[in-house]
Short mmCIF file of C-alpha atoms in Angstrom, two decimals:
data_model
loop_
_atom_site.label_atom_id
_atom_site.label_comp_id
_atom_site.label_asym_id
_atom_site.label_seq_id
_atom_site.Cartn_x
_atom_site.Cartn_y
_atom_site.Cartn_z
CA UNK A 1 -14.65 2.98 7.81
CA UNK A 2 -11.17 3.79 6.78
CA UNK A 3 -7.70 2.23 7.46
CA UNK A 4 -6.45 3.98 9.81
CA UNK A 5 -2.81 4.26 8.02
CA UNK A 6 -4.88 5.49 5.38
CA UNK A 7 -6.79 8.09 7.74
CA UNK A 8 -3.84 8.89 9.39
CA UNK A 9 -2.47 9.89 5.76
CA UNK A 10 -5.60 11.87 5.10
CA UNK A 11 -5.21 14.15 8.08
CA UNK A 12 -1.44 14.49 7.38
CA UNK A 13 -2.93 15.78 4.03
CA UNK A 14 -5.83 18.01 4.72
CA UNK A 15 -3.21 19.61 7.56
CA UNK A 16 -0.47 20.84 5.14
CA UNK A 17 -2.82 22.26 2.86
CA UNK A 18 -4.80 23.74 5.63
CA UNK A 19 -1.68 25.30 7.47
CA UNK A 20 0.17 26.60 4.05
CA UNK A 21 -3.43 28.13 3.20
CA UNK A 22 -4.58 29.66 6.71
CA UNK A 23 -2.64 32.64 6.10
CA UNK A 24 -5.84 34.28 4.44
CA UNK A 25 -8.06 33.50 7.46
CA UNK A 26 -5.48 34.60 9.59
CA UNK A 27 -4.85 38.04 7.63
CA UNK A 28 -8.93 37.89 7.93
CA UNK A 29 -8.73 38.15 11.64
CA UNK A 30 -6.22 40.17 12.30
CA UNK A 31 -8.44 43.36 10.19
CA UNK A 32 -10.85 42.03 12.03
CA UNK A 33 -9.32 42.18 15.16
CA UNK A 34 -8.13 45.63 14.42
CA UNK A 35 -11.50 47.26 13.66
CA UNK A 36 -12.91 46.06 16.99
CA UNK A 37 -9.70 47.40 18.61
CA UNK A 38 -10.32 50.88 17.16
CA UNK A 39 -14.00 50.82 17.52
CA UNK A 40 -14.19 49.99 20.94
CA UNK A 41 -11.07 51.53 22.70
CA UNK A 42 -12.21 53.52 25.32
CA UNK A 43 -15.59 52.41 25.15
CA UNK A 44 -15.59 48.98 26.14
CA UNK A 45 -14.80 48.20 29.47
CA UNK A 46 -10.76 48.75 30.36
CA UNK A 47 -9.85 45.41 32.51
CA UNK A 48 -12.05 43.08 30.07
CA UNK A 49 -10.59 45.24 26.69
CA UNK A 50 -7.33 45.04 27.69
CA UNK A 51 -7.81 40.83 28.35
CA UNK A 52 -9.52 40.37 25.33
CA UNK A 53 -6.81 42.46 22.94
CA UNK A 54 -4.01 40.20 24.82
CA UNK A 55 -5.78 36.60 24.54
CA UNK A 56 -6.43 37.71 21.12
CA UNK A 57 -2.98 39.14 19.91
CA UNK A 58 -1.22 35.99 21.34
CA UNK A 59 -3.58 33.51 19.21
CA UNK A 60 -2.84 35.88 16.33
CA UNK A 61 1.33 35.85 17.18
CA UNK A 62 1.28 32.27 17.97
CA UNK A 63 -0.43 31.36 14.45
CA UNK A 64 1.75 33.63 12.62
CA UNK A 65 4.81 31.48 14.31
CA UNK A 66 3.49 28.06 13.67
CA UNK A 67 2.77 29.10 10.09
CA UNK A 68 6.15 30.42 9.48
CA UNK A 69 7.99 27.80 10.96
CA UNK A 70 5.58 24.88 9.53
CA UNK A 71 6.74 26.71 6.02
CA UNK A 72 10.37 27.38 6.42
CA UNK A 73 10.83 23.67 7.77
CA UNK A 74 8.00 21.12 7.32
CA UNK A 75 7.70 18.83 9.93
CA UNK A 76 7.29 15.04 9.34
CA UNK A 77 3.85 13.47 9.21
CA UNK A 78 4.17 11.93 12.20
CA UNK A 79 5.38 15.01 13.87
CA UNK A 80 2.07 16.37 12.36
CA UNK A 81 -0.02 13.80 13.87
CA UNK A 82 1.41 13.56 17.22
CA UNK A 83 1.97 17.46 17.96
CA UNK A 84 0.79 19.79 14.90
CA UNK A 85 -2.72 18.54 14.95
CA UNK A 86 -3.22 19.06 18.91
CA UNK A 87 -1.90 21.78 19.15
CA UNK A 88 -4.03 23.26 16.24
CA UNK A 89 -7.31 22.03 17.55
CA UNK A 90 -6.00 23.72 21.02
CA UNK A 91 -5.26 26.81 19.59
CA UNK A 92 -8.48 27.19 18.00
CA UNK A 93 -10.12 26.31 21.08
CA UNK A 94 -8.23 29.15 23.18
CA UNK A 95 -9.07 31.03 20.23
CA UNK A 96 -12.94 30.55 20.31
CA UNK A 97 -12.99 31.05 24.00
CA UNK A 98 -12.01 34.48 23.67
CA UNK A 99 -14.55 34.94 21.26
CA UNK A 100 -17.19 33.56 23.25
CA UNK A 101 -16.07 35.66 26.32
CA UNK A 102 -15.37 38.91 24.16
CA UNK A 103 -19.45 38.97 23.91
CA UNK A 104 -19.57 40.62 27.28
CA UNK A 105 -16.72 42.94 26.37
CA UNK A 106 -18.23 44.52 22.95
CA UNK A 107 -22.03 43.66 23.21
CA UNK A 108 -22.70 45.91 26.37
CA UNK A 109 -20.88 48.76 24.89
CA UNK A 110 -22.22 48.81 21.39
CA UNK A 111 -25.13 50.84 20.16
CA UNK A 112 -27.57 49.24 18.41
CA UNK A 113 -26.58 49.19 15.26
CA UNK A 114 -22.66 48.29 15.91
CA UNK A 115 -24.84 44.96 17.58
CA UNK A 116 -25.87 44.56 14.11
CA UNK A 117 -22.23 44.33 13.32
CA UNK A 118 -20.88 42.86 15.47
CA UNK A 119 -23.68 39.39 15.30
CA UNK A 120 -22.80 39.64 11.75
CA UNK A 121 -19.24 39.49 12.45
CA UNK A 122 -19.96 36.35 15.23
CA UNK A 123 -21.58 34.90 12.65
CA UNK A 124 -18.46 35.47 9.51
CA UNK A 125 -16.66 33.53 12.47
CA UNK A 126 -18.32 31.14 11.97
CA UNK A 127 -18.65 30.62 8.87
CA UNK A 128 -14.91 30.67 8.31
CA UNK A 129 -14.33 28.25 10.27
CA UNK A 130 -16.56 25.66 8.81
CA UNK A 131 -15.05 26.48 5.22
CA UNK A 132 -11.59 26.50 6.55
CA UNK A 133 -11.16 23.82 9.34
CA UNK A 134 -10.34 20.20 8.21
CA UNK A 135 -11.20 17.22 9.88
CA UNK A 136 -7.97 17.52 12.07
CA UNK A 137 -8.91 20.73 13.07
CA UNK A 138 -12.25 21.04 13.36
CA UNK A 139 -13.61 22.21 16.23
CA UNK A 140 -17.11 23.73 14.86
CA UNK A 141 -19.60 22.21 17.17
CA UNK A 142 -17.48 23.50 20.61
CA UNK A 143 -17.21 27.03 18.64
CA UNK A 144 -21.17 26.83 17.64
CA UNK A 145 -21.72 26.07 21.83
CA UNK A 146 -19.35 28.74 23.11
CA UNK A 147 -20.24 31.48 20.56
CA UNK A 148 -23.94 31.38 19.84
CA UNK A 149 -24.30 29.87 23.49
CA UNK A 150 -22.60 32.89 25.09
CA UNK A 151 -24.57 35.53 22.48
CA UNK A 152 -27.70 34.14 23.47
CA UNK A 153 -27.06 34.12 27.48
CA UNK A 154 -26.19 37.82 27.09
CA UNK A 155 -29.30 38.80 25.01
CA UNK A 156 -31.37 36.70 27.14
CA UNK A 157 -29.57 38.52 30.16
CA UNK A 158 -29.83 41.73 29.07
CA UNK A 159 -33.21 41.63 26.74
CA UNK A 160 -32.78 44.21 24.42
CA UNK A 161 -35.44 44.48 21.54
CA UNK A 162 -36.05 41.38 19.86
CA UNK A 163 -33.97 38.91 21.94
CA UNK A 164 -36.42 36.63 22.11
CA UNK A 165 -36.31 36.04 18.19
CA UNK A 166 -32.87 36.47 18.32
CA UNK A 167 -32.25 33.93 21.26
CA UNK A 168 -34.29 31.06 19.01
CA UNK A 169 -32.39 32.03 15.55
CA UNK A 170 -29.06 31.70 16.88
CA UNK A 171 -29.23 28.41 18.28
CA UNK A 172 -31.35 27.72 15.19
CA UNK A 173 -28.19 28.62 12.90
CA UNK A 174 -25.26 26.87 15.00
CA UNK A 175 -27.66 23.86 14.77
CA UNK A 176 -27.61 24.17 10.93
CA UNK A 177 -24.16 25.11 10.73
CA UNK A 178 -23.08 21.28 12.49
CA UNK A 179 -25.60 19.34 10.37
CA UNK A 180 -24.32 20.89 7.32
CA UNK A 181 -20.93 20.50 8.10
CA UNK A 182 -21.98 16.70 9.44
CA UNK A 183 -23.45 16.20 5.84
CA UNK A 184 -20.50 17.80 4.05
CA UNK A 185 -18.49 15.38 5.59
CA UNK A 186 -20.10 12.79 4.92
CA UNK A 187 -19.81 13.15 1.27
CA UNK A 188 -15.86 13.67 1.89
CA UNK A 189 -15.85 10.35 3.95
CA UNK A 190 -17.13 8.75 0.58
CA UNK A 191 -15.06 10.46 -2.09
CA UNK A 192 -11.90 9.19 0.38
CA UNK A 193 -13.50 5.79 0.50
CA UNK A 194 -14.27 6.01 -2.56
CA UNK A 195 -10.36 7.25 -3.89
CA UNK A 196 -9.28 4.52 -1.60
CA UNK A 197 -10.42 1.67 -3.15
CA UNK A 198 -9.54 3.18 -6.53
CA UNK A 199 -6.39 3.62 -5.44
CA UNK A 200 -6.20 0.00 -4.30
CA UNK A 201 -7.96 -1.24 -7.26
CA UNK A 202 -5.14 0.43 -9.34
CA UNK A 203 -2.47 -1.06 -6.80
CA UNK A 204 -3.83 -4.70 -7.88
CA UNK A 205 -4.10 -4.32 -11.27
CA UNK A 206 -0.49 -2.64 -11.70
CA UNK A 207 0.48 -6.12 -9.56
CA UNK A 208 -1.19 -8.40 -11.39
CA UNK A 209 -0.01 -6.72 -14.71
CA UNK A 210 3.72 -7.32 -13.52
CA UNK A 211 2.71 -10.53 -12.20
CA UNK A 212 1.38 -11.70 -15.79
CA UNK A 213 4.80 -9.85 -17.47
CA UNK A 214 7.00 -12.28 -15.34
CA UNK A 215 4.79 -15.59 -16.14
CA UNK A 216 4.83 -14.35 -20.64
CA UNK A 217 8.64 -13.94 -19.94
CA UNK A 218 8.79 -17.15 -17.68
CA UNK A 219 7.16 -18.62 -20.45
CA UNK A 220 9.03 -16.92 -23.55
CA UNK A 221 12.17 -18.21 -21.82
CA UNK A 222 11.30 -21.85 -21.43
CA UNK A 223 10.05 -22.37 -24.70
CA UNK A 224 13.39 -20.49 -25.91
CA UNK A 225 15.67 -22.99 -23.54
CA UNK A 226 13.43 -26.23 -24.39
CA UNK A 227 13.59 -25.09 -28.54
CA UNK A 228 17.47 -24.70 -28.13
CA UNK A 229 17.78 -27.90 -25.99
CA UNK A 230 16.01 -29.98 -28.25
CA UNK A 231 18.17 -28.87 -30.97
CA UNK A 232 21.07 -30.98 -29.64
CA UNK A 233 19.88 -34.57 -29.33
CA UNK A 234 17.97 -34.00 -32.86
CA UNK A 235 21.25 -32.82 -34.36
CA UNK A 236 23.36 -35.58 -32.30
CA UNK A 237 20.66 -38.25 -34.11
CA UNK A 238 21.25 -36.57 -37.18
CA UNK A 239 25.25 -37.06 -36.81
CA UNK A 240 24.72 -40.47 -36.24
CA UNK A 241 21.95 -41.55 -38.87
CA UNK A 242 24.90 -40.02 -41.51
CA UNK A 243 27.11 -42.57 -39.92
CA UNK A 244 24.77 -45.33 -41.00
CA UNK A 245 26.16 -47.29 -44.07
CA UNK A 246 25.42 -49.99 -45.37
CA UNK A 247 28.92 -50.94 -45.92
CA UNK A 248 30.19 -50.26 -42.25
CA UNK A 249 30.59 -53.10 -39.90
CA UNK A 250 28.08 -54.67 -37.38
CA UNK A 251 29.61 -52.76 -34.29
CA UNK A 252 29.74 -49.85 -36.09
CA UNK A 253 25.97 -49.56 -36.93
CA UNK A 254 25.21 -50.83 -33.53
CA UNK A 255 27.17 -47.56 -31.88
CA UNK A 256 25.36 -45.29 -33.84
CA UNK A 257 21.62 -47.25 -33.90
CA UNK A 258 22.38 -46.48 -29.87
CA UNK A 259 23.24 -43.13 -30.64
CA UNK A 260 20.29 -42.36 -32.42
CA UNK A 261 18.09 -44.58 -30.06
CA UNK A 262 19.45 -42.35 -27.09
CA UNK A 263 19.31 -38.90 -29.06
CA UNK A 264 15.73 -39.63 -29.55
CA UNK A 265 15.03 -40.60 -26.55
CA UNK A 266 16.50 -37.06 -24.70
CA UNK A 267 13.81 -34.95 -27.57
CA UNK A 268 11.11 -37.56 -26.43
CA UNK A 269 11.75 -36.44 -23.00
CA UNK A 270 12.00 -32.75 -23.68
CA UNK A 271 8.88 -32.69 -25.89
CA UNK A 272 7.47 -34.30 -22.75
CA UNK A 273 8.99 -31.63 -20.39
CA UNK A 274 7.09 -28.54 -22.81
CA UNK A 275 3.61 -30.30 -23.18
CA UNK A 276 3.79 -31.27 -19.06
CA UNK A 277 4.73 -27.51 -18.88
CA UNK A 278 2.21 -26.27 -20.80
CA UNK A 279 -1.40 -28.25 -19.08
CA UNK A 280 0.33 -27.11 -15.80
CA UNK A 281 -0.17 -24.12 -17.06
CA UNK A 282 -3.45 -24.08 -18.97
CA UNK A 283 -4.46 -25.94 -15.19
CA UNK A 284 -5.23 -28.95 -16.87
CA UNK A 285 -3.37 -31.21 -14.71
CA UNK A 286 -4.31 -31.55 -11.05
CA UNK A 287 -1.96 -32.90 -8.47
CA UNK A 288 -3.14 -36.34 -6.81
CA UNK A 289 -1.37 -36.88 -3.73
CA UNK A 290 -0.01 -39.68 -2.12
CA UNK A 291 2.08 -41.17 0.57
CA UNK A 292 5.64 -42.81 -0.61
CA UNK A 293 9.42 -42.19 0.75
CA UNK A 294 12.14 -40.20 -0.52
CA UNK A 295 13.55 -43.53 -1.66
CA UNK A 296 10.88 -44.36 -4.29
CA UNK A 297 11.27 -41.17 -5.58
CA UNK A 298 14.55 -41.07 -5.94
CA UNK A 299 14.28 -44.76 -7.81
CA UNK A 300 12.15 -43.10 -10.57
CA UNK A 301 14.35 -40.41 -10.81
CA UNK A 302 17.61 -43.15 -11.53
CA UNK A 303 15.12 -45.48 -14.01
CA UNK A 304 14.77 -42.62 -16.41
CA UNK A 305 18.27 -40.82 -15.90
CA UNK A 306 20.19 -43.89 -15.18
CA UNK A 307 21.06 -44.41 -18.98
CA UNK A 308 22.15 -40.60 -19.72
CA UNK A 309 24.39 -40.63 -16.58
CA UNK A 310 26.12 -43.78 -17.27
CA UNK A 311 26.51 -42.52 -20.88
CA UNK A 312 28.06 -39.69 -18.97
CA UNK A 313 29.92 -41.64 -16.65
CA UNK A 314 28.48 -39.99 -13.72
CA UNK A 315 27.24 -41.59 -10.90
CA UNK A 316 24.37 -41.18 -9.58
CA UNK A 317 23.53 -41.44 -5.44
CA UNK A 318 21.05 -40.60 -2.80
CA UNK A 319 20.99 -39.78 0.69
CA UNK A 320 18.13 -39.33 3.05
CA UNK A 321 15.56 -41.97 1.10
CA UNK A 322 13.38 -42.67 4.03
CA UNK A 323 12.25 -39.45 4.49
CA UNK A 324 8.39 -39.42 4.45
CA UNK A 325 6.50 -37.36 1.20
CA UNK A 326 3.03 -36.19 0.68
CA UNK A 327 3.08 -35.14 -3.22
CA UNK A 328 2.13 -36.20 -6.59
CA UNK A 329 4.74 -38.89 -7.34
CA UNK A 330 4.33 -38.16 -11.15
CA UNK A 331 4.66 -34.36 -10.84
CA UNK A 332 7.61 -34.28 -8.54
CA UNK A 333 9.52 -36.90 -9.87
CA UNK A 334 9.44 -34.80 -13.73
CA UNK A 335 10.84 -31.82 -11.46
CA UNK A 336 13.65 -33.70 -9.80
CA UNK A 337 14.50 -34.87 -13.36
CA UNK A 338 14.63 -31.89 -14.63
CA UNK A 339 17.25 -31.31 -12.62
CA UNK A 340 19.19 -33.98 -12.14
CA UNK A 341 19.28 -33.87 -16.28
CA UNK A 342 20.79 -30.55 -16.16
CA UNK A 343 23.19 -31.92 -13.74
CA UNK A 344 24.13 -34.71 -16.26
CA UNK A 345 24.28 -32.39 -19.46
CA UNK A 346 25.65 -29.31 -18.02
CA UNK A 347 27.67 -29.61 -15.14
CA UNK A 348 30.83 -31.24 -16.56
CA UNK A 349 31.34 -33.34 -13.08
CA UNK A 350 31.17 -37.10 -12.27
CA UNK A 351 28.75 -37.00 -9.50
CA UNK A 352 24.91 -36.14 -8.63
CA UNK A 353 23.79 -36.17 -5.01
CA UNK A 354 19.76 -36.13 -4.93
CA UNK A 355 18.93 -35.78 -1.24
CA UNK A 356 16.12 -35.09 1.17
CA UNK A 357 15.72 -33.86 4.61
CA UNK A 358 12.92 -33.34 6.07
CA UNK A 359 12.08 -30.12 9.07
CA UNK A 360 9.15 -29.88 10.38
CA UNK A 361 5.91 -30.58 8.41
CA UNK A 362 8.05 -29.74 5.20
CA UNK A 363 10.45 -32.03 3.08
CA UNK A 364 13.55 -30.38 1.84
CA UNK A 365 15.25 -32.15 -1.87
CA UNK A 366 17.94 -31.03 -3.82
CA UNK A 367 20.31 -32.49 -5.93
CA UNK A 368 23.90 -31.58 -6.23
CA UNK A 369 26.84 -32.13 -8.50
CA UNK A 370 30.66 -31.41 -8.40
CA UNK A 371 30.67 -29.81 -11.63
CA UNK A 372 31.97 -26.41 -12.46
CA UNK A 373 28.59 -24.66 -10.87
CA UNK A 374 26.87 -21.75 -12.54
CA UNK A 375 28.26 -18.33 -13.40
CA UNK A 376 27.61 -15.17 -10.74
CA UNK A 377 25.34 -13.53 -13.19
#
């Protein structure tokens, strides 16, 4: 079955190239209608000529409208849906009507061979409009009933010769007609199917493409930010191993042992950061979680940050610590650190804030400084 958004799209479709192309069968009918007008003037009967050449010129005028106006300003699709379509499949109703009930106008009044003709010319009907009618429009099976059915209650009305053969064939062919068209369709209901899930298929694969884009550059830029942050403390170790003589005093060496002991301690922790970052990744670690409060948390956060912040001179607080978690303790606490680390390095303030409230069935944290905050771009 299809969507019906993507249906709806189909028939929006098959209409516009149906209405910008009927002009040939409409060009078809009108010679058409013109030879029988000729042929049969004064022969046919007067009242049921003169209804038949009316019904027919106004389908024909009415067409020619909707086709200029559908070209000059194309309607919407929905406009198409809800009012182009009906009226299409109305029109060509009216219009097959009149070519049922023009049967007792030209078949009574036509000589044997102009019968010939004119069955011939039933069946070009027809024909056309099996090739030319979409599924919007299609209206074969009432046209195969009113047509052939009112051909073969004439013939089997008036008997001429061979009406019995005649009045078996043509139901014969209208039957054929509807399967065919039945089986045509069919294969056009699987090529859309069909186009439809390439076209979805493509869809997904254009999304996951982006998708994987955004996680190489996700990935391009942490390794860029970790490389460049774990620059600093080796450099900052550096600075303070050159301070290391063995002439300089006790306190002296102390400072910059400290330094050094510190420094190496912030690359420790950001060659931590990358390898965490990387099995998350690869999906090697799985989360195990567990029940603990906002408070506990928090004091795992302040054991491992506690040193850099005092360094800093920045104090650290919390607020909300007896909100209940459900989370991996290990996992969430390296994310909060992350944080509250670029807090302490970056923010130029004296304060941190880590907090957490908790709404419904979800936990909100954050942490917040008083630094100088982060540029608009």
């Amino acid at each position: 079955m299809l969507d019906p958004a993507y249906r709806d799209q189909v028939l929006v479709n098959e209409a516009r190239t149906e209405l910008k192309g009927s002009i040939l069968a409409w060009v078809g009918l009108l010679v058409v209608t013109a030879v029988l007008a000729v042929e049969f003037a004064g022969r046919a009967g007067p009242l049921g000529f003169a209804l038949w050449l009316g019904a027919i010129s106004t389908v024909l005028g009415a067409w020619f409208l909707a086709w200029t106006g559908f070209i000059l300003r194309p309607p919407s699709d929905q406009a198409i849906l809800a009012r182009w379509i009906p009226g299409a499949r109305l029109g060509m109703s009216f219009c097959n009507a009149v070519t049922a009930a023009s049967v007792w106008v030209f078949m009574p009044a036509a000589g044997p061979e102009l019968r010939a003709l004119l069955l011939v010319l039933y069946a070009w009907f027809l024909i056309v409009q099996f090739a030319a009618a979409t599924e919007a429009t299609q209206v074969l099976g009432l046209a195969v009933v009113l047509i052939l059915g009112s051909l073969t209650a004439w013939l089997l009305v008036e008997q001429p010769p061979h009406f019995g053969k005649l009045a078996v064939f043509l139901p014969l062919f209208g039957a054929t007609l509807i399967a065919i068209r039945r089986f045509v369709r069919q294969a056009v209901v699987k090529a859309t199917l069909a186009q439809a899930a390439a076209d979805a298929s493509r869809r997904e694969l254009a999304a996951a493409l982006v998708s994987l884009e955004r996680e190489r550059d996700a990935k391009t830029q942490f390794i860029r930010a970790a490389s460049h942050d774990l620059q600093q403390p080796l450099q900052a170790a550096a600075l303070f191993l050159d301070r290391l003589k063995p002439s300089a005093r006790a306190a002296d060496q102390a400072a910059s042992l400290g330094g050094v002991r510190r420094s190496l301690g912030l690359a420790r922790n950001l060659v931590d950061t990358m390898l965490q970052y990387l099995k998350l990744e690869s999906g090697l670690v799985k989360p195990e979680l567990e029940h603990l409060s906002a408070g506990e948390l928090f004091d795992r956060v302040i054991l491992t940050q506690g040193p850099a912040a005092a360094a800093e001179q920045i104090r650290l607080s919390t607020a909300g610590r007896r909100t209940p978690l459900r989370t991996d303790p290990r996992l969430l606490a390296r994310a909060v650190e992350n944080l509250v680390a670029n807090a302490i390095r970056h923010s130029g303030g004296r304060r941190v804030l880590i907090g957490a409230r908790a709404r419904r069935d979800q936990v909100t944290i954050w942490v917040i400084d008083d630094g100088r905050g982060l540029a608009p771009d």
